[in-house]
PDB file of C-alpha atoms in Angstrom:
ATOM      1  CA  MET A   1     -97.245  -8.300 -43.802  1.00 75.00           C
ATOM      2  CA  PRO A   2     -93.945  -8.272 -45.716  1.00 84.00           C
ATOM      3  CA  ALA A   3     -91.964 -11.445 -46.258  1.00 90.00           C
ATOM      4  CA  PRO A   4     -88.275 -11.528 -47.233  1.00 91.00           C
ATOM      5  CA  ASP A   5     -89.193 -12.791 -50.704  1.00 89.00           C
ATOM      6  CA  ASP A   6     -91.546  -9.817 -51.136  1.00 89.00           C
ATOM      7  CA  LEU A   7     -88.798  -7.361 -50.191  1.00 92.00           C
ATOM      8  CA  GLU A   8     -85.977  -8.960 -52.188  1.00 90.00           C
ATOM      9  CA  TYR A   9     -86.397  -6.814 -55.297  1.00 91.00           C
ATOM     10  CA  GLU A  10     -87.466  -3.703 -53.389  1.00 92.00           C
ATOM     11  CA  TYR A  11     -84.236  -3.417 -51.405  1.00 94.00           C
ATOM     12  CA  THR A  12     -80.552  -3.738 -52.140  1.00 93.00           C
ATOM     13  CA  LEU A  13     -78.369  -4.911 -49.279  1.00 94.00           C
ATOM     14  CA  LEU A  14     -77.474  -1.294 -48.474  1.00 96.00           C
ATOM     15  CA  THR A  15     -81.029   0.021 -48.518  1.00 97.00           C
ATOM     16  CA  ALA A  16     -82.281  -2.949 -46.482  1.00 96.00           C
ATOM     17  CA  VAL A  17     -79.584  -2.311 -43.879  1.00 97.00           C
ATOM     18  CA  ALA A  18     -80.450   1.398 -43.771  1.00 97.00           C
ATOM     19  CA  ARG A  19     -84.178   0.718 -43.237  1.00 97.00           C
ATOM     20  CA  TYR A  20     -83.380  -2.019 -40.688  1.00 97.00           C
ATOM     21  CA  ASP A  21     -81.086   0.364 -38.815  1.00 97.00           C
ATOM     22  CA  ILE A  22     -83.803   3.033 -38.662  1.00 95.00           C
ATOM     23  CA  LEU A  23     -86.367   0.601 -37.268  1.00 95.00           C
ATOM     24  CA  ARG A  24     -83.884  -1.099 -34.899  1.00 95.00           C
ATOM     25  CA  THR A  25     -82.673   2.249 -33.511  1.00 93.00           C
ATOM     26  CA  ARG A  26     -86.195   3.527 -33.052  1.00 91.00           C
ATOM     27  CA  ASP A  27     -87.183   0.312 -31.283  1.00 92.00           C
ATOM     28  CA  ALA A  28     -84.144   0.525 -28.988  1.00 90.00           C
ATOM     29  CA  LEU A  29     -84.836   4.181 -28.123  1.00 88.00           C
ATOM     30  CA  ALA A  30     -88.536   3.540 -27.541  1.00 85.00           C
ATOM     31  CA  SER A  31     -87.717   0.563 -25.310  1.00 77.00           C
ATOM     32  CA  ALA A  32     -85.333   2.696 -23.262  1.00 69.00           C
ATOM     33  CA  SER A  33     -88.026   5.223 -22.358  1.00 63.00           C
ATOM     34  CA  SER A  34     -90.602   4.679 -19.650  1.00 61.00           C
ATOM     35  CA  PRO A  35     -93.717   2.842 -20.939  1.00 58.00           C
ATOM     36  CA  ASP A  36     -96.087   5.436 -19.485  1.00 61.00           C
ATOM     37  CA  GLU A  37     -94.260   8.372 -21.116  1.00 60.00           C
ATOM     38  CA  THR A  38     -95.626   9.838 -24.320  1.00 59.00           C
ATOM     39  CA  PRO A  39     -92.688  10.292 -26.680  1.00 55.00           C
ATOM     40  CA  LEU A  40     -91.948  13.910 -27.499  1.00 57.00           C
ATOM     41  CA  ASP A  41     -90.808  12.824 -30.923  1.00 63.00           C
ATOM     42  CA  PRO A  42     -93.279  10.602 -32.846  1.00 61.00           C
ATOM     43  CA  GLY A  43     -90.252   8.975 -34.467  1.00 61.00           C
ATOM     44  CA  LEU A  44     -89.470   7.448 -31.076  1.00 74.00           C
ATOM     45  CA  ALA A  45     -92.844   5.771 -30.653  1.00 83.00           C
ATOM     46  CA  PRO A  46     -92.736   1.981 -30.230  1.00 89.00           C
ATOM     47  CA  LEU A  47     -92.871   0.031 -33.456  1.00 92.00           C
ATOM     48  CA  SER A  48     -96.273  -0.941 -34.726  1.00 92.00           C
ATOM     49  CA  LYS A  49     -97.001  -4.603 -35.377  1.00 95.00           C
ATOM     50  CA  GLU A  50     -96.441  -4.012 -39.099  1.00 95.00           C
ATOM     51  CA  GLU A  51     -93.098  -2.300 -38.463  1.00 95.00           C
ATOM     52  CA  ALA A  52     -91.997  -5.070 -36.084  1.00 96.00           C
ATOM     53  CA  LEU A  53     -92.805  -7.652 -38.760  1.00 96.00           C
ATOM     54  CA  GLU A  54     -90.997  -5.538 -41.358  1.00 96.00           C
ATOM     55  CA  LEU A  55     -87.971  -5.461 -39.031  1.00 97.00           C
ATOM     56  CA  LEU A  56     -88.004  -9.274 -38.858  1.00 97.00           C
ATOM     57  CA  ALA A  57     -88.389  -9.632 -42.631  1.00 97.00           C
ATOM     58  CA  LEU A  58     -85.585  -7.132 -43.264  1.00 97.00           C
ATOM     59  CA  GLY A  59     -83.291  -9.008 -40.882  1.00 97.00           C
ATOM     60  CA  GLU A  60     -83.893 -12.224 -42.789  1.00 96.00           C
ATOM     61  CA  LEU A  61     -83.443 -10.462 -46.143  1.00 96.00           C
ATOM     62  CA  ILE A  62     -80.136  -8.970 -44.980  1.00 97.00           C
ATOM     63  CA  ALA A  63     -78.920 -12.380 -43.819  1.00 95.00           C
ATOM     64  CA  ARG A  64     -79.829 -13.936 -47.175  1.00 92.00           C
ATOM     65  CA  LYS A  65     -78.201 -11.181 -49.214  1.00 94.00           C
ATOM     66  CA  ALA A  66     -75.080 -11.226 -47.028  1.00 93.00           C
ATOM     67  CA  THR A  67     -74.782 -15.008 -47.379  1.00 90.00           C
ATOM     68  CA  TYR A  68     -75.151 -14.770 -51.143  1.00 90.00           C
ATOM     69  CA  GLY A  69     -72.541 -12.000 -51.273  1.00 93.00           C
ATOM     70  CA  ARG A  70     -70.204 -14.001 -49.037  1.00 93.00           C
ATOM     71  CA  GLN A  71     -70.302 -16.950 -51.410  1.00 93.00           C
ATOM     72  CA  LEU A  72     -69.636 -14.667 -54.374  1.00 94.00           C
ATOM     73  CA  ASP A  73     -66.636 -13.331 -52.445  1.00 95.00           C
ATOM     74  CA  VAL A  74     -65.419 -16.893 -51.859  1.00 96.00           C
ATOM     75  CA  ARG A  75     -65.651 -17.493 -55.597  1.00 95.00           C
ATOM     76  CA  THR A  76     -63.694 -14.295 -56.240  1.00 97.00           C
ATOM     77  CA  ALA A  77     -61.008 -15.313 -53.745  1.00 97.00           C
ATOM     78  CA  ARG A  78     -60.669 -18.714 -55.423  1.00 97.00           C
ATOM     79  CA  LYS A  79     -60.386 -17.101 -58.857  1.00 97.00           C
ATOM     80  CA  ALA A  80     -57.694 -14.813 -57.440  1.00 98.00           C
ATOM     81  CA  GLY A  81     -55.711 -17.875 -56.324  1.00 97.00           C
ATOM     82  CA  ALA A  82     -56.576 -18.118 -52.629  1.00 97.00           C
ATOM     83  CA  SER A  83     -56.375 -21.589 -51.090  1.00 97.00           C
ATOM     84  CA  TRP A  84     -59.235 -23.098 -49.116  1.00 97.00           C
ATOM     85  CA  ALA A  85     -57.060 -22.781 -45.999  1.00 97.00           C
ATOM     86  CA  GLN A  86     -56.694 -19.031 -46.620  1.00 97.00           C
ATOM     87  CA  ILE A  87     -60.400 -18.649 -47.297  1.00 97.00           C
ATOM     88  CA  GLY A  88     -61.257 -20.598 -44.158  1.00 97.00           C
ATOM     89  CA  GLN A  89     -58.929 -18.393 -42.125  1.00 97.00           C
ATOM     90  CA  SER A  90     -60.577 -15.262 -43.557  1.00 96.00           C
ATOM     91  CA  LEU A  91     -63.998 -16.649 -42.628  1.00 95.00           C
ATOM     92  CA  GLY A  92     -62.890 -17.819 -39.190  1.00 96.00           C
ATOM     93  CA  CYS A  93     -63.442 -21.495 -39.945  1.00 96.00           C
ATOM     94  CA  THR A  94     -61.556 -24.509 -41.234  1.00 97.00           C
ATOM     95  CA  LYS A  95     -60.714 -24.996 -44.887  1.00 96.00           C
ATOM     96  CA  GLN A  96     -63.018 -28.035 -44.878  1.00 97.00           C
ATOM     97  CA  SER A  97     -65.929 -26.011 -43.521  1.00 96.00           C
ATOM     98  CA  ALA A  98     -65.320 -23.210 -46.030  1.00 96.00           C
ATOM     99  CA  TRP A  99     -65.236 -25.684 -48.904  1.00 96.00           C
ATOM    100  CA  GLU A 100     -68.304 -27.620 -47.724  1.00 96.00           C
ATOM    101  CA  THR A 101     -70.342 -24.439 -47.240  1.00 93.00           C
ATOM    102  CA  HIS A 102     -69.413 -23.179 -50.691  1.00 94.00           C
ATOM    103  CA  ALA A 103     -70.079 -26.562 -52.334  1.00 93.00           C
ATOM    104  CA  LYS A 104     -73.504 -26.726 -50.666  1.00 92.00           C
ATOM    105  CA  TRP A 105     -74.280 -23.189 -51.845  1.00 88.00           C
ATOM    106  CA  LEU A 106     -73.274 -24.099 -55.410  1.00 89.00           C
ATOM    107  CA  ASP A 107     -75.512 -27.189 -55.303  1.00 89.00           C
ATOM    108  CA  GLU A 108     -78.425 -25.042 -54.100  1.00 85.00           C
ATOM    109  CA  GLN A 109     -77.849 -22.576 -56.948  1.00 83.00           C
ATOM    110  CA  VAL A 110     -77.980 -25.393 -59.519  1.00 74.00           C
ATOM    111  CA  TRP A 111     -81.109 -26.873 -57.896  1.00 73.00           C
ATOM    112  CA  THR A 112     -82.822 -23.456 -57.834  1.00 66.00           C
ATOM    113  CA  GLN A 113     -82.041 -22.844 -61.512  1.00 67.00           C
ATOM    114  CA  GLN A 114     -83.485 -26.224 -62.462  1.00 69.00           C
ATOM    115  CA  GLN A 115     -86.822 -25.448 -60.800  1.00 65.00           C
TER     116      GLN A 115
END
């Protein structure tokens, strides 16, 4: 059973999204068909337990990678001269929330490196 930590080095954000999209689409198409129908295309069969767990793990991995990338983008915006108010507006939050989220992320990075 894959865990997000197991998949972290196997997938980039783009490849994780591509695999997630394949599984999510197949699950949606299989759910739309009648349960007593045998799919004409084996690719439309319901997800196995392993694939369903992979889908969950990929979703978590994507969220983690996107959050990490978002904070790197905040750092880039700050280096480029953006104010916290501008960053907050771009993120759809207040400048205080943007700053607090970034500060917390930085603290977590320092803590992780010390471990």
